[in-house]
Coordinates of C-alpha atoms and ligand atoms in Angstrom, one line a residue:
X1217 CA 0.0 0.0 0.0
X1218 CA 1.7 3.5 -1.2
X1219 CA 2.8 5.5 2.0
X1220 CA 1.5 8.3 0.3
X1221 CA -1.9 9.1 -1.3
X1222 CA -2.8 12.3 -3.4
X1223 CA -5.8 13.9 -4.2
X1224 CA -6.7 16.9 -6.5
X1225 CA -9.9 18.8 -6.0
X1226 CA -10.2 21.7 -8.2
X1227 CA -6.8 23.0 -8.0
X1228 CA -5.5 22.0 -4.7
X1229 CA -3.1 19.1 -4.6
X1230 CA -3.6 17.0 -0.9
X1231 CA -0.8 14.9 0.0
X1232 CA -1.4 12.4 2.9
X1233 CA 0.8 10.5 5.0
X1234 CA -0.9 7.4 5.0
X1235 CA 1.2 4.9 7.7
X1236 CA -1.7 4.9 9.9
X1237 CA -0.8 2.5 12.6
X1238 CA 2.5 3.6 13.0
X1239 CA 1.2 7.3 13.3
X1240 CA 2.5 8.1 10.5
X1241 CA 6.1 7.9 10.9
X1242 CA 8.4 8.6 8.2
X1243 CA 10.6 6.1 6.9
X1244 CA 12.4 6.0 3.7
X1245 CA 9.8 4.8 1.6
X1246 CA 7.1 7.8 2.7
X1247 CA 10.2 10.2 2.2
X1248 CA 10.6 9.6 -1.1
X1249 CA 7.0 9.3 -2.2
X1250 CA 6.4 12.5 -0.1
X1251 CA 9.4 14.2 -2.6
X1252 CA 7.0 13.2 -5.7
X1253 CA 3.8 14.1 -4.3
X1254 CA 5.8 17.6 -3.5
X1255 CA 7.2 17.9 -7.3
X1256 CA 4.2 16.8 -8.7
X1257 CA 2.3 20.0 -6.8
X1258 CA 4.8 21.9 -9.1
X1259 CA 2.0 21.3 -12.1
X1260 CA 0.4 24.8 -12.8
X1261 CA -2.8 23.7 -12.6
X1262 CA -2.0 23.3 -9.0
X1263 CA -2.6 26.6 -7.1
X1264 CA -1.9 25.1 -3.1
X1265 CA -0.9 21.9 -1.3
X1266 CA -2.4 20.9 1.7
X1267 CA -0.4 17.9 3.6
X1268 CA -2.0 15.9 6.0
X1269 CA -2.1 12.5 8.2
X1270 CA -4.2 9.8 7.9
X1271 CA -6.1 7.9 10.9
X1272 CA -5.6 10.9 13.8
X1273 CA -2.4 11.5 13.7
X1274 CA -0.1 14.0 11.7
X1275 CA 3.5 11.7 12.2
X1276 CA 5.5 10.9 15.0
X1277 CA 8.5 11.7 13.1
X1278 CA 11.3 9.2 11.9
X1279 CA 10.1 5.6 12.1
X1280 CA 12.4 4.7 15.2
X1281 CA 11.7 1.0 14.1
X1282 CA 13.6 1.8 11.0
X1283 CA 16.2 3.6 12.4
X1284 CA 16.6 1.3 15.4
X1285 CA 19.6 1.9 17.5
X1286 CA 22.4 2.6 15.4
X1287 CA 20.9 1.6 12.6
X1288 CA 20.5 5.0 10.2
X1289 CA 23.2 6.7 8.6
X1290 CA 21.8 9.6 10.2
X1291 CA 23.8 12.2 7.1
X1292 CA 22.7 10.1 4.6
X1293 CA 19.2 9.9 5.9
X1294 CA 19.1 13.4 6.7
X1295 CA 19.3 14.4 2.9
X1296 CA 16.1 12.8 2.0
X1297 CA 14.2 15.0 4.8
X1298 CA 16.0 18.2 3.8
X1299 CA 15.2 17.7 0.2
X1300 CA 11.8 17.6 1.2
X1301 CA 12.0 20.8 3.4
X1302 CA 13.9 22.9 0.2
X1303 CA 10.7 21.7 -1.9
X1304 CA 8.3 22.8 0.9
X1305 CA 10.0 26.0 0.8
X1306 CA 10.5 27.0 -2.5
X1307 CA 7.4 25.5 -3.8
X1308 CA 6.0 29.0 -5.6
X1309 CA 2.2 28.5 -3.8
X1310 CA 1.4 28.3 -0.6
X1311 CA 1.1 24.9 1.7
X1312 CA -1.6 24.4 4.6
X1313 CA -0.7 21.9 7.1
X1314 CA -3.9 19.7 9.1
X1315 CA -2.6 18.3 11.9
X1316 CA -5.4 16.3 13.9
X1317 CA -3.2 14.2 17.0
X1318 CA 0.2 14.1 17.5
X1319 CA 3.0 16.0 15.2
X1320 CA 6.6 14.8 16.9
X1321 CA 10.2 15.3 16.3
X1322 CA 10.8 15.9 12.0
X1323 CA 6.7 15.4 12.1
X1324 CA 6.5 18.7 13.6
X1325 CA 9.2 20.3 11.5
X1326 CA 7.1 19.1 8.2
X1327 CA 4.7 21.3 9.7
X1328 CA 6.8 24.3 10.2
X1329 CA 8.3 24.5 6.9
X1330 CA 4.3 24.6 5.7
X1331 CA 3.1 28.1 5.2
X1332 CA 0.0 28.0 7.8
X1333 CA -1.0 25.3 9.7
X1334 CA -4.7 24.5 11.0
X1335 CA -4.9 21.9 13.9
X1336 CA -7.6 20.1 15.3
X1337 CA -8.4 20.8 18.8
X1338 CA -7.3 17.7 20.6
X1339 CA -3.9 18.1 18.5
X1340 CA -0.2 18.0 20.0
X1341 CA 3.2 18.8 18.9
X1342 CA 6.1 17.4 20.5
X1343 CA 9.9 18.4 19.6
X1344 CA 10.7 15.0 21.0
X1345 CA 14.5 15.2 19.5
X1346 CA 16.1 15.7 22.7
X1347 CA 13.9 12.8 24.1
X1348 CA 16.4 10.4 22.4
X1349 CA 18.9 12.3 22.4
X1350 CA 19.3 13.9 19.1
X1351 CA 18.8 17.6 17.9
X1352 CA 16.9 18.9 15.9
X1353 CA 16.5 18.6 11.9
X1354 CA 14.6 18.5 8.7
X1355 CA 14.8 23.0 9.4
X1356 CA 13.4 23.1 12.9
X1357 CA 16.6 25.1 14.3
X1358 CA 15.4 27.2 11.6
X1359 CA 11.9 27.5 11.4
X1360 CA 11.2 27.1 15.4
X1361 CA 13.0 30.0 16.9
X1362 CA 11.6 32.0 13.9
X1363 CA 8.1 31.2 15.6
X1364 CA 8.1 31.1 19.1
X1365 CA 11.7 33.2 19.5
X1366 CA 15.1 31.8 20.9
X1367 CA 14.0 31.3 24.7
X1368 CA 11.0 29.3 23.8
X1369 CA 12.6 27.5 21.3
X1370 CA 15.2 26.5 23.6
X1371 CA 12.9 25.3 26.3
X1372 CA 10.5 22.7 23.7
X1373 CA 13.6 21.6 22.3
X1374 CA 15.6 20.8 25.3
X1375 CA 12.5 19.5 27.7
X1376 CA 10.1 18.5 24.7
X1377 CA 6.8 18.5 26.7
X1378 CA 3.4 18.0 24.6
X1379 CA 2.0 21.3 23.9
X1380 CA -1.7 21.4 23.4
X1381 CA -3.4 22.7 20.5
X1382 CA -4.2 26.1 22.9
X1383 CA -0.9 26.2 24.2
X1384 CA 0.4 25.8 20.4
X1385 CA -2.2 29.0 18.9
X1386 CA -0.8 31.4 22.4
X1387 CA 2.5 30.5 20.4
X1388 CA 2.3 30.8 17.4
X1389 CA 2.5 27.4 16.1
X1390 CA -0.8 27.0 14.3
X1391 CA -2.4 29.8 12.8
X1392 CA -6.3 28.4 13.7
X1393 CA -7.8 25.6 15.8
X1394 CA -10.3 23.2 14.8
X1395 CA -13.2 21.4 16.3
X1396 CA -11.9 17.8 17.0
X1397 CA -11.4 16.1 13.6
X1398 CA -12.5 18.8 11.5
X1399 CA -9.3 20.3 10.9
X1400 CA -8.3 18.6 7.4
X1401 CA -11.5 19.9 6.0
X1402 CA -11.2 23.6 7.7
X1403 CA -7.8 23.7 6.1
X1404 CA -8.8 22.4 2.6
X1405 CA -11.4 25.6 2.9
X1406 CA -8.6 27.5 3.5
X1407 CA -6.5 26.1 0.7
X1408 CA -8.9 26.5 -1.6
X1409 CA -9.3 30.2 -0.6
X1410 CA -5.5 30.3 -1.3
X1411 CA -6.1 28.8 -4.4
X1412 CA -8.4 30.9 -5.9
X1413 CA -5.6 33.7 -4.9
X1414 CA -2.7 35.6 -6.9
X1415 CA -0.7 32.0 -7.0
X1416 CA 2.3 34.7 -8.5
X1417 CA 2.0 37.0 -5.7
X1418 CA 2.0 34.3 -3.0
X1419 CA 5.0 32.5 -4.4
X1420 CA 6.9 36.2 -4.8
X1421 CA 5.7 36.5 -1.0
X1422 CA 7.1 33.2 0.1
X1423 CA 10.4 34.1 -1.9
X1424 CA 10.4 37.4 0.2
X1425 CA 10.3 35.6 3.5
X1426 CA 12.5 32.6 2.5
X1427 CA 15.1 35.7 1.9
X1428 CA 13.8 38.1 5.0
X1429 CA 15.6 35.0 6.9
X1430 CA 19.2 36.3 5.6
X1431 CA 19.4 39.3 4.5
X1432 CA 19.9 42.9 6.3
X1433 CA 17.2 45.8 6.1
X1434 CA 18.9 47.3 2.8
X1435 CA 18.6 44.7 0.9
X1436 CA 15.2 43.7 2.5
X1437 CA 14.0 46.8 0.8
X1438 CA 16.4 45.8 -2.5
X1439 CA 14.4 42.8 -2.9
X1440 CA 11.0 44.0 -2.1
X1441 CA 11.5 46.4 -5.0
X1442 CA 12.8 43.6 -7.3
X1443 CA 9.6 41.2 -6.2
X1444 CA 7.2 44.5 -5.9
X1445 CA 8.5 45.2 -10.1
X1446 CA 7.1 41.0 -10.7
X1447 CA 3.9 41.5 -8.9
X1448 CA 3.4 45.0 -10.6
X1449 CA 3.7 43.8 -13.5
X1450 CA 1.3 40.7 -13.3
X1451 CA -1.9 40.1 -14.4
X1452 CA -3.2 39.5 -11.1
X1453 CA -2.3 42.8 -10.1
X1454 CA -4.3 44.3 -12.9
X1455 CA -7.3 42.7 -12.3
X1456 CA -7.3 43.5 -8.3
X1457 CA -7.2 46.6 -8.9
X1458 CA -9.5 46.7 -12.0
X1459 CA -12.0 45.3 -9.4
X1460 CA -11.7 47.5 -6.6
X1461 CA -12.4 50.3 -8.9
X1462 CA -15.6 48.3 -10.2
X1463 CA -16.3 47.5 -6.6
X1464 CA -16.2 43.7 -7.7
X1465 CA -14.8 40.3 -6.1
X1466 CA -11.1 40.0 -8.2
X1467 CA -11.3 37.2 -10.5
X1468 CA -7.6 35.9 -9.7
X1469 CA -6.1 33.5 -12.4
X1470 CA -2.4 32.9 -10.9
X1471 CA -0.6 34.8 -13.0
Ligands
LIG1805 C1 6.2 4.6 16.3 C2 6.7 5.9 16.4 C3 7.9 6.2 15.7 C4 7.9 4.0 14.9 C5 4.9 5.8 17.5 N1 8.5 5.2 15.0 N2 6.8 3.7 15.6 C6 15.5 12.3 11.6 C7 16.4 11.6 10.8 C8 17.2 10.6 11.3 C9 17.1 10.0 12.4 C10 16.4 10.2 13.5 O1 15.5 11.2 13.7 C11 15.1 12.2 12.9 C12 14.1 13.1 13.3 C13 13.0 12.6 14.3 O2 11.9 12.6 13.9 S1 13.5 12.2 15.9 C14 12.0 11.9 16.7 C15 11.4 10.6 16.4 N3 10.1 10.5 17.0 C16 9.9 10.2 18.3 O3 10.9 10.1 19.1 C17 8.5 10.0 18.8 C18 8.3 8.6 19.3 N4 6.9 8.4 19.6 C19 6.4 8.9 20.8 O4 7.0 9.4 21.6 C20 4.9 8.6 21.0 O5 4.5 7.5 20.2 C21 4.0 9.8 20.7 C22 4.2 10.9 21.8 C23 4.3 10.4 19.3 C24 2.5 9.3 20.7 O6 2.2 8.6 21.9 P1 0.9 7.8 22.0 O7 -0.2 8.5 21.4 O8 0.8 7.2 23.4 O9 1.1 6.5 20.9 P2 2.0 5.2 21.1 O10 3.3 5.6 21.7 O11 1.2 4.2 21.7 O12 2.2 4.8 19.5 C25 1.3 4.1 18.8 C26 2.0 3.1 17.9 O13 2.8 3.8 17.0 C27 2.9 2.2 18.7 O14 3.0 1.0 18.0 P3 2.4 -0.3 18.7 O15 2.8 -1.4 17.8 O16 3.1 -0.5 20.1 O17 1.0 -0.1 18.8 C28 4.3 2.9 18.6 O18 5.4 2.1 18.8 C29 4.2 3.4 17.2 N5 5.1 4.6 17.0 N6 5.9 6.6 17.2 N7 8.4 7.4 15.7

């Protein structure tokens, strides 16, 4: 059975982790179906991604049967979850992660190199690197202190305790909450809102974070003049502003 199932509705592409009774853990297998699923989503027709778990869980991160003890060449292994994160990241639309249960260790960093994630009520992230010993991957040195800031990022990494759903909105985690096992289908709403979006715009918007992450206030403003020059000249661009004139909804095509 693939470890990875897709589905297109209209033009959202949903990739699902689909090892339920393992909770989804990731093993090499689901790594490198989850890379297709992720270049297939590079299709024009496809306008925003949302990844999700099957069976009430997100993932509990690397399979540790896989990687038993000692097992993994951890370098090796590490490339396939980084190649994943880079096509997260530089996908040019934007991603929506559901997490309903438990998103752990590189589980949770999947859903921090999303765009926005939505998360059932009864959800939980753990860090749960330290647990055995490791530190973190797969971005989450990168993407975690970005979110919460360095003292909190310190603290779930070093302790790992299970934050709650609640605890994970105060910190800016998730960006909504969901009734208990509504929150794939509140954030294929919201995908599909994405979707019908300036696809161009988002991906110049994601580019203009991506960078934000490196670069100094001067060439901040260099490159938001450089991406402002793109979206300006778009056709998106034209027709928002055709239809605030007309006091109409913008008919957004993605380009
Ligand atoms: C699992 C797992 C799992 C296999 C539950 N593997 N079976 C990257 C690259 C290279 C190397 C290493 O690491 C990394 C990054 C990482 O992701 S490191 C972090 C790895 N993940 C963890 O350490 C989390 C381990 N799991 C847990 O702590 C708990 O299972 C959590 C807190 C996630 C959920 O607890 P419960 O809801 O109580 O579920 P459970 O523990 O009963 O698990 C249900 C089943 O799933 C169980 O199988 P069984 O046959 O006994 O029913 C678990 O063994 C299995 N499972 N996580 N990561």
């Amino acid at each position: 059975m693939a470890t990875i199932e897709t589905h297109v509705s209209g033009s959202v592409l949903t990739i699902e982790l689909n090892r339920p009774t393992r909770l989804n853990a990731l093993n090499a297998t689901l790594l490198e179906e989850l890379s297709e699923a992720l270049s297939a989503a590079e299709d024009p027709a496809v306008r925003a991604v949302l990844l999700t778990g099957r069976g009430g869980a997100f993932s509990a991160g690397q399979d540790l049967q896989e990687a038993g003890v000692g097992g993994l060449d951890y370098q090796e292994h590490l490339e396939r979850y980084n190649r994943i994160v880079l096509q997260m990241r530089r996908l040019p639309k934007p991603v929506v992660a559901a997490i309903e249960g438990v998103a752990a260790g590189a589980g949770m960093a999947l859903t921090l190199a999303a765009d926005m994630r939505v998360a059932g009520r009864d959800a939980v992230f753990v860090t749960a690197f330290a647990r055995i010993g490791l530190v973190p991957d797969s971005g989450m040195t990168f993407t975690l202190p970005r979110t919460v800031g360095w003292g909190r990022a310190f603290e779930l990494l070093a302790l790992s305790p299970e934050i709650p759903a609640e605890r994970a909105l105060e910190l800016g985690l998730v960006n909504r909450l969901s009734e208990p096992g509504r929150a794939r289908d509140d954030a294929l709403t919201l995908a599909r809102e994405l979707a019908g979006g300036p696809t161009r715009t988002y991906a110049l918007i994601k580019e203009g974070l991506n960078a934000s992450a490196r670069l100094g206030l001067e060439e901040t403003l260099e490159l938001e003049a450089q991406l402002q020059k793109v979206a300006g000249s778009s056709s998106d661009h034209r027709e928002g502003v055709a239809a605030f004139l007309e006091k109409r909804r913008a008919n957004f095509e993605g380009r």
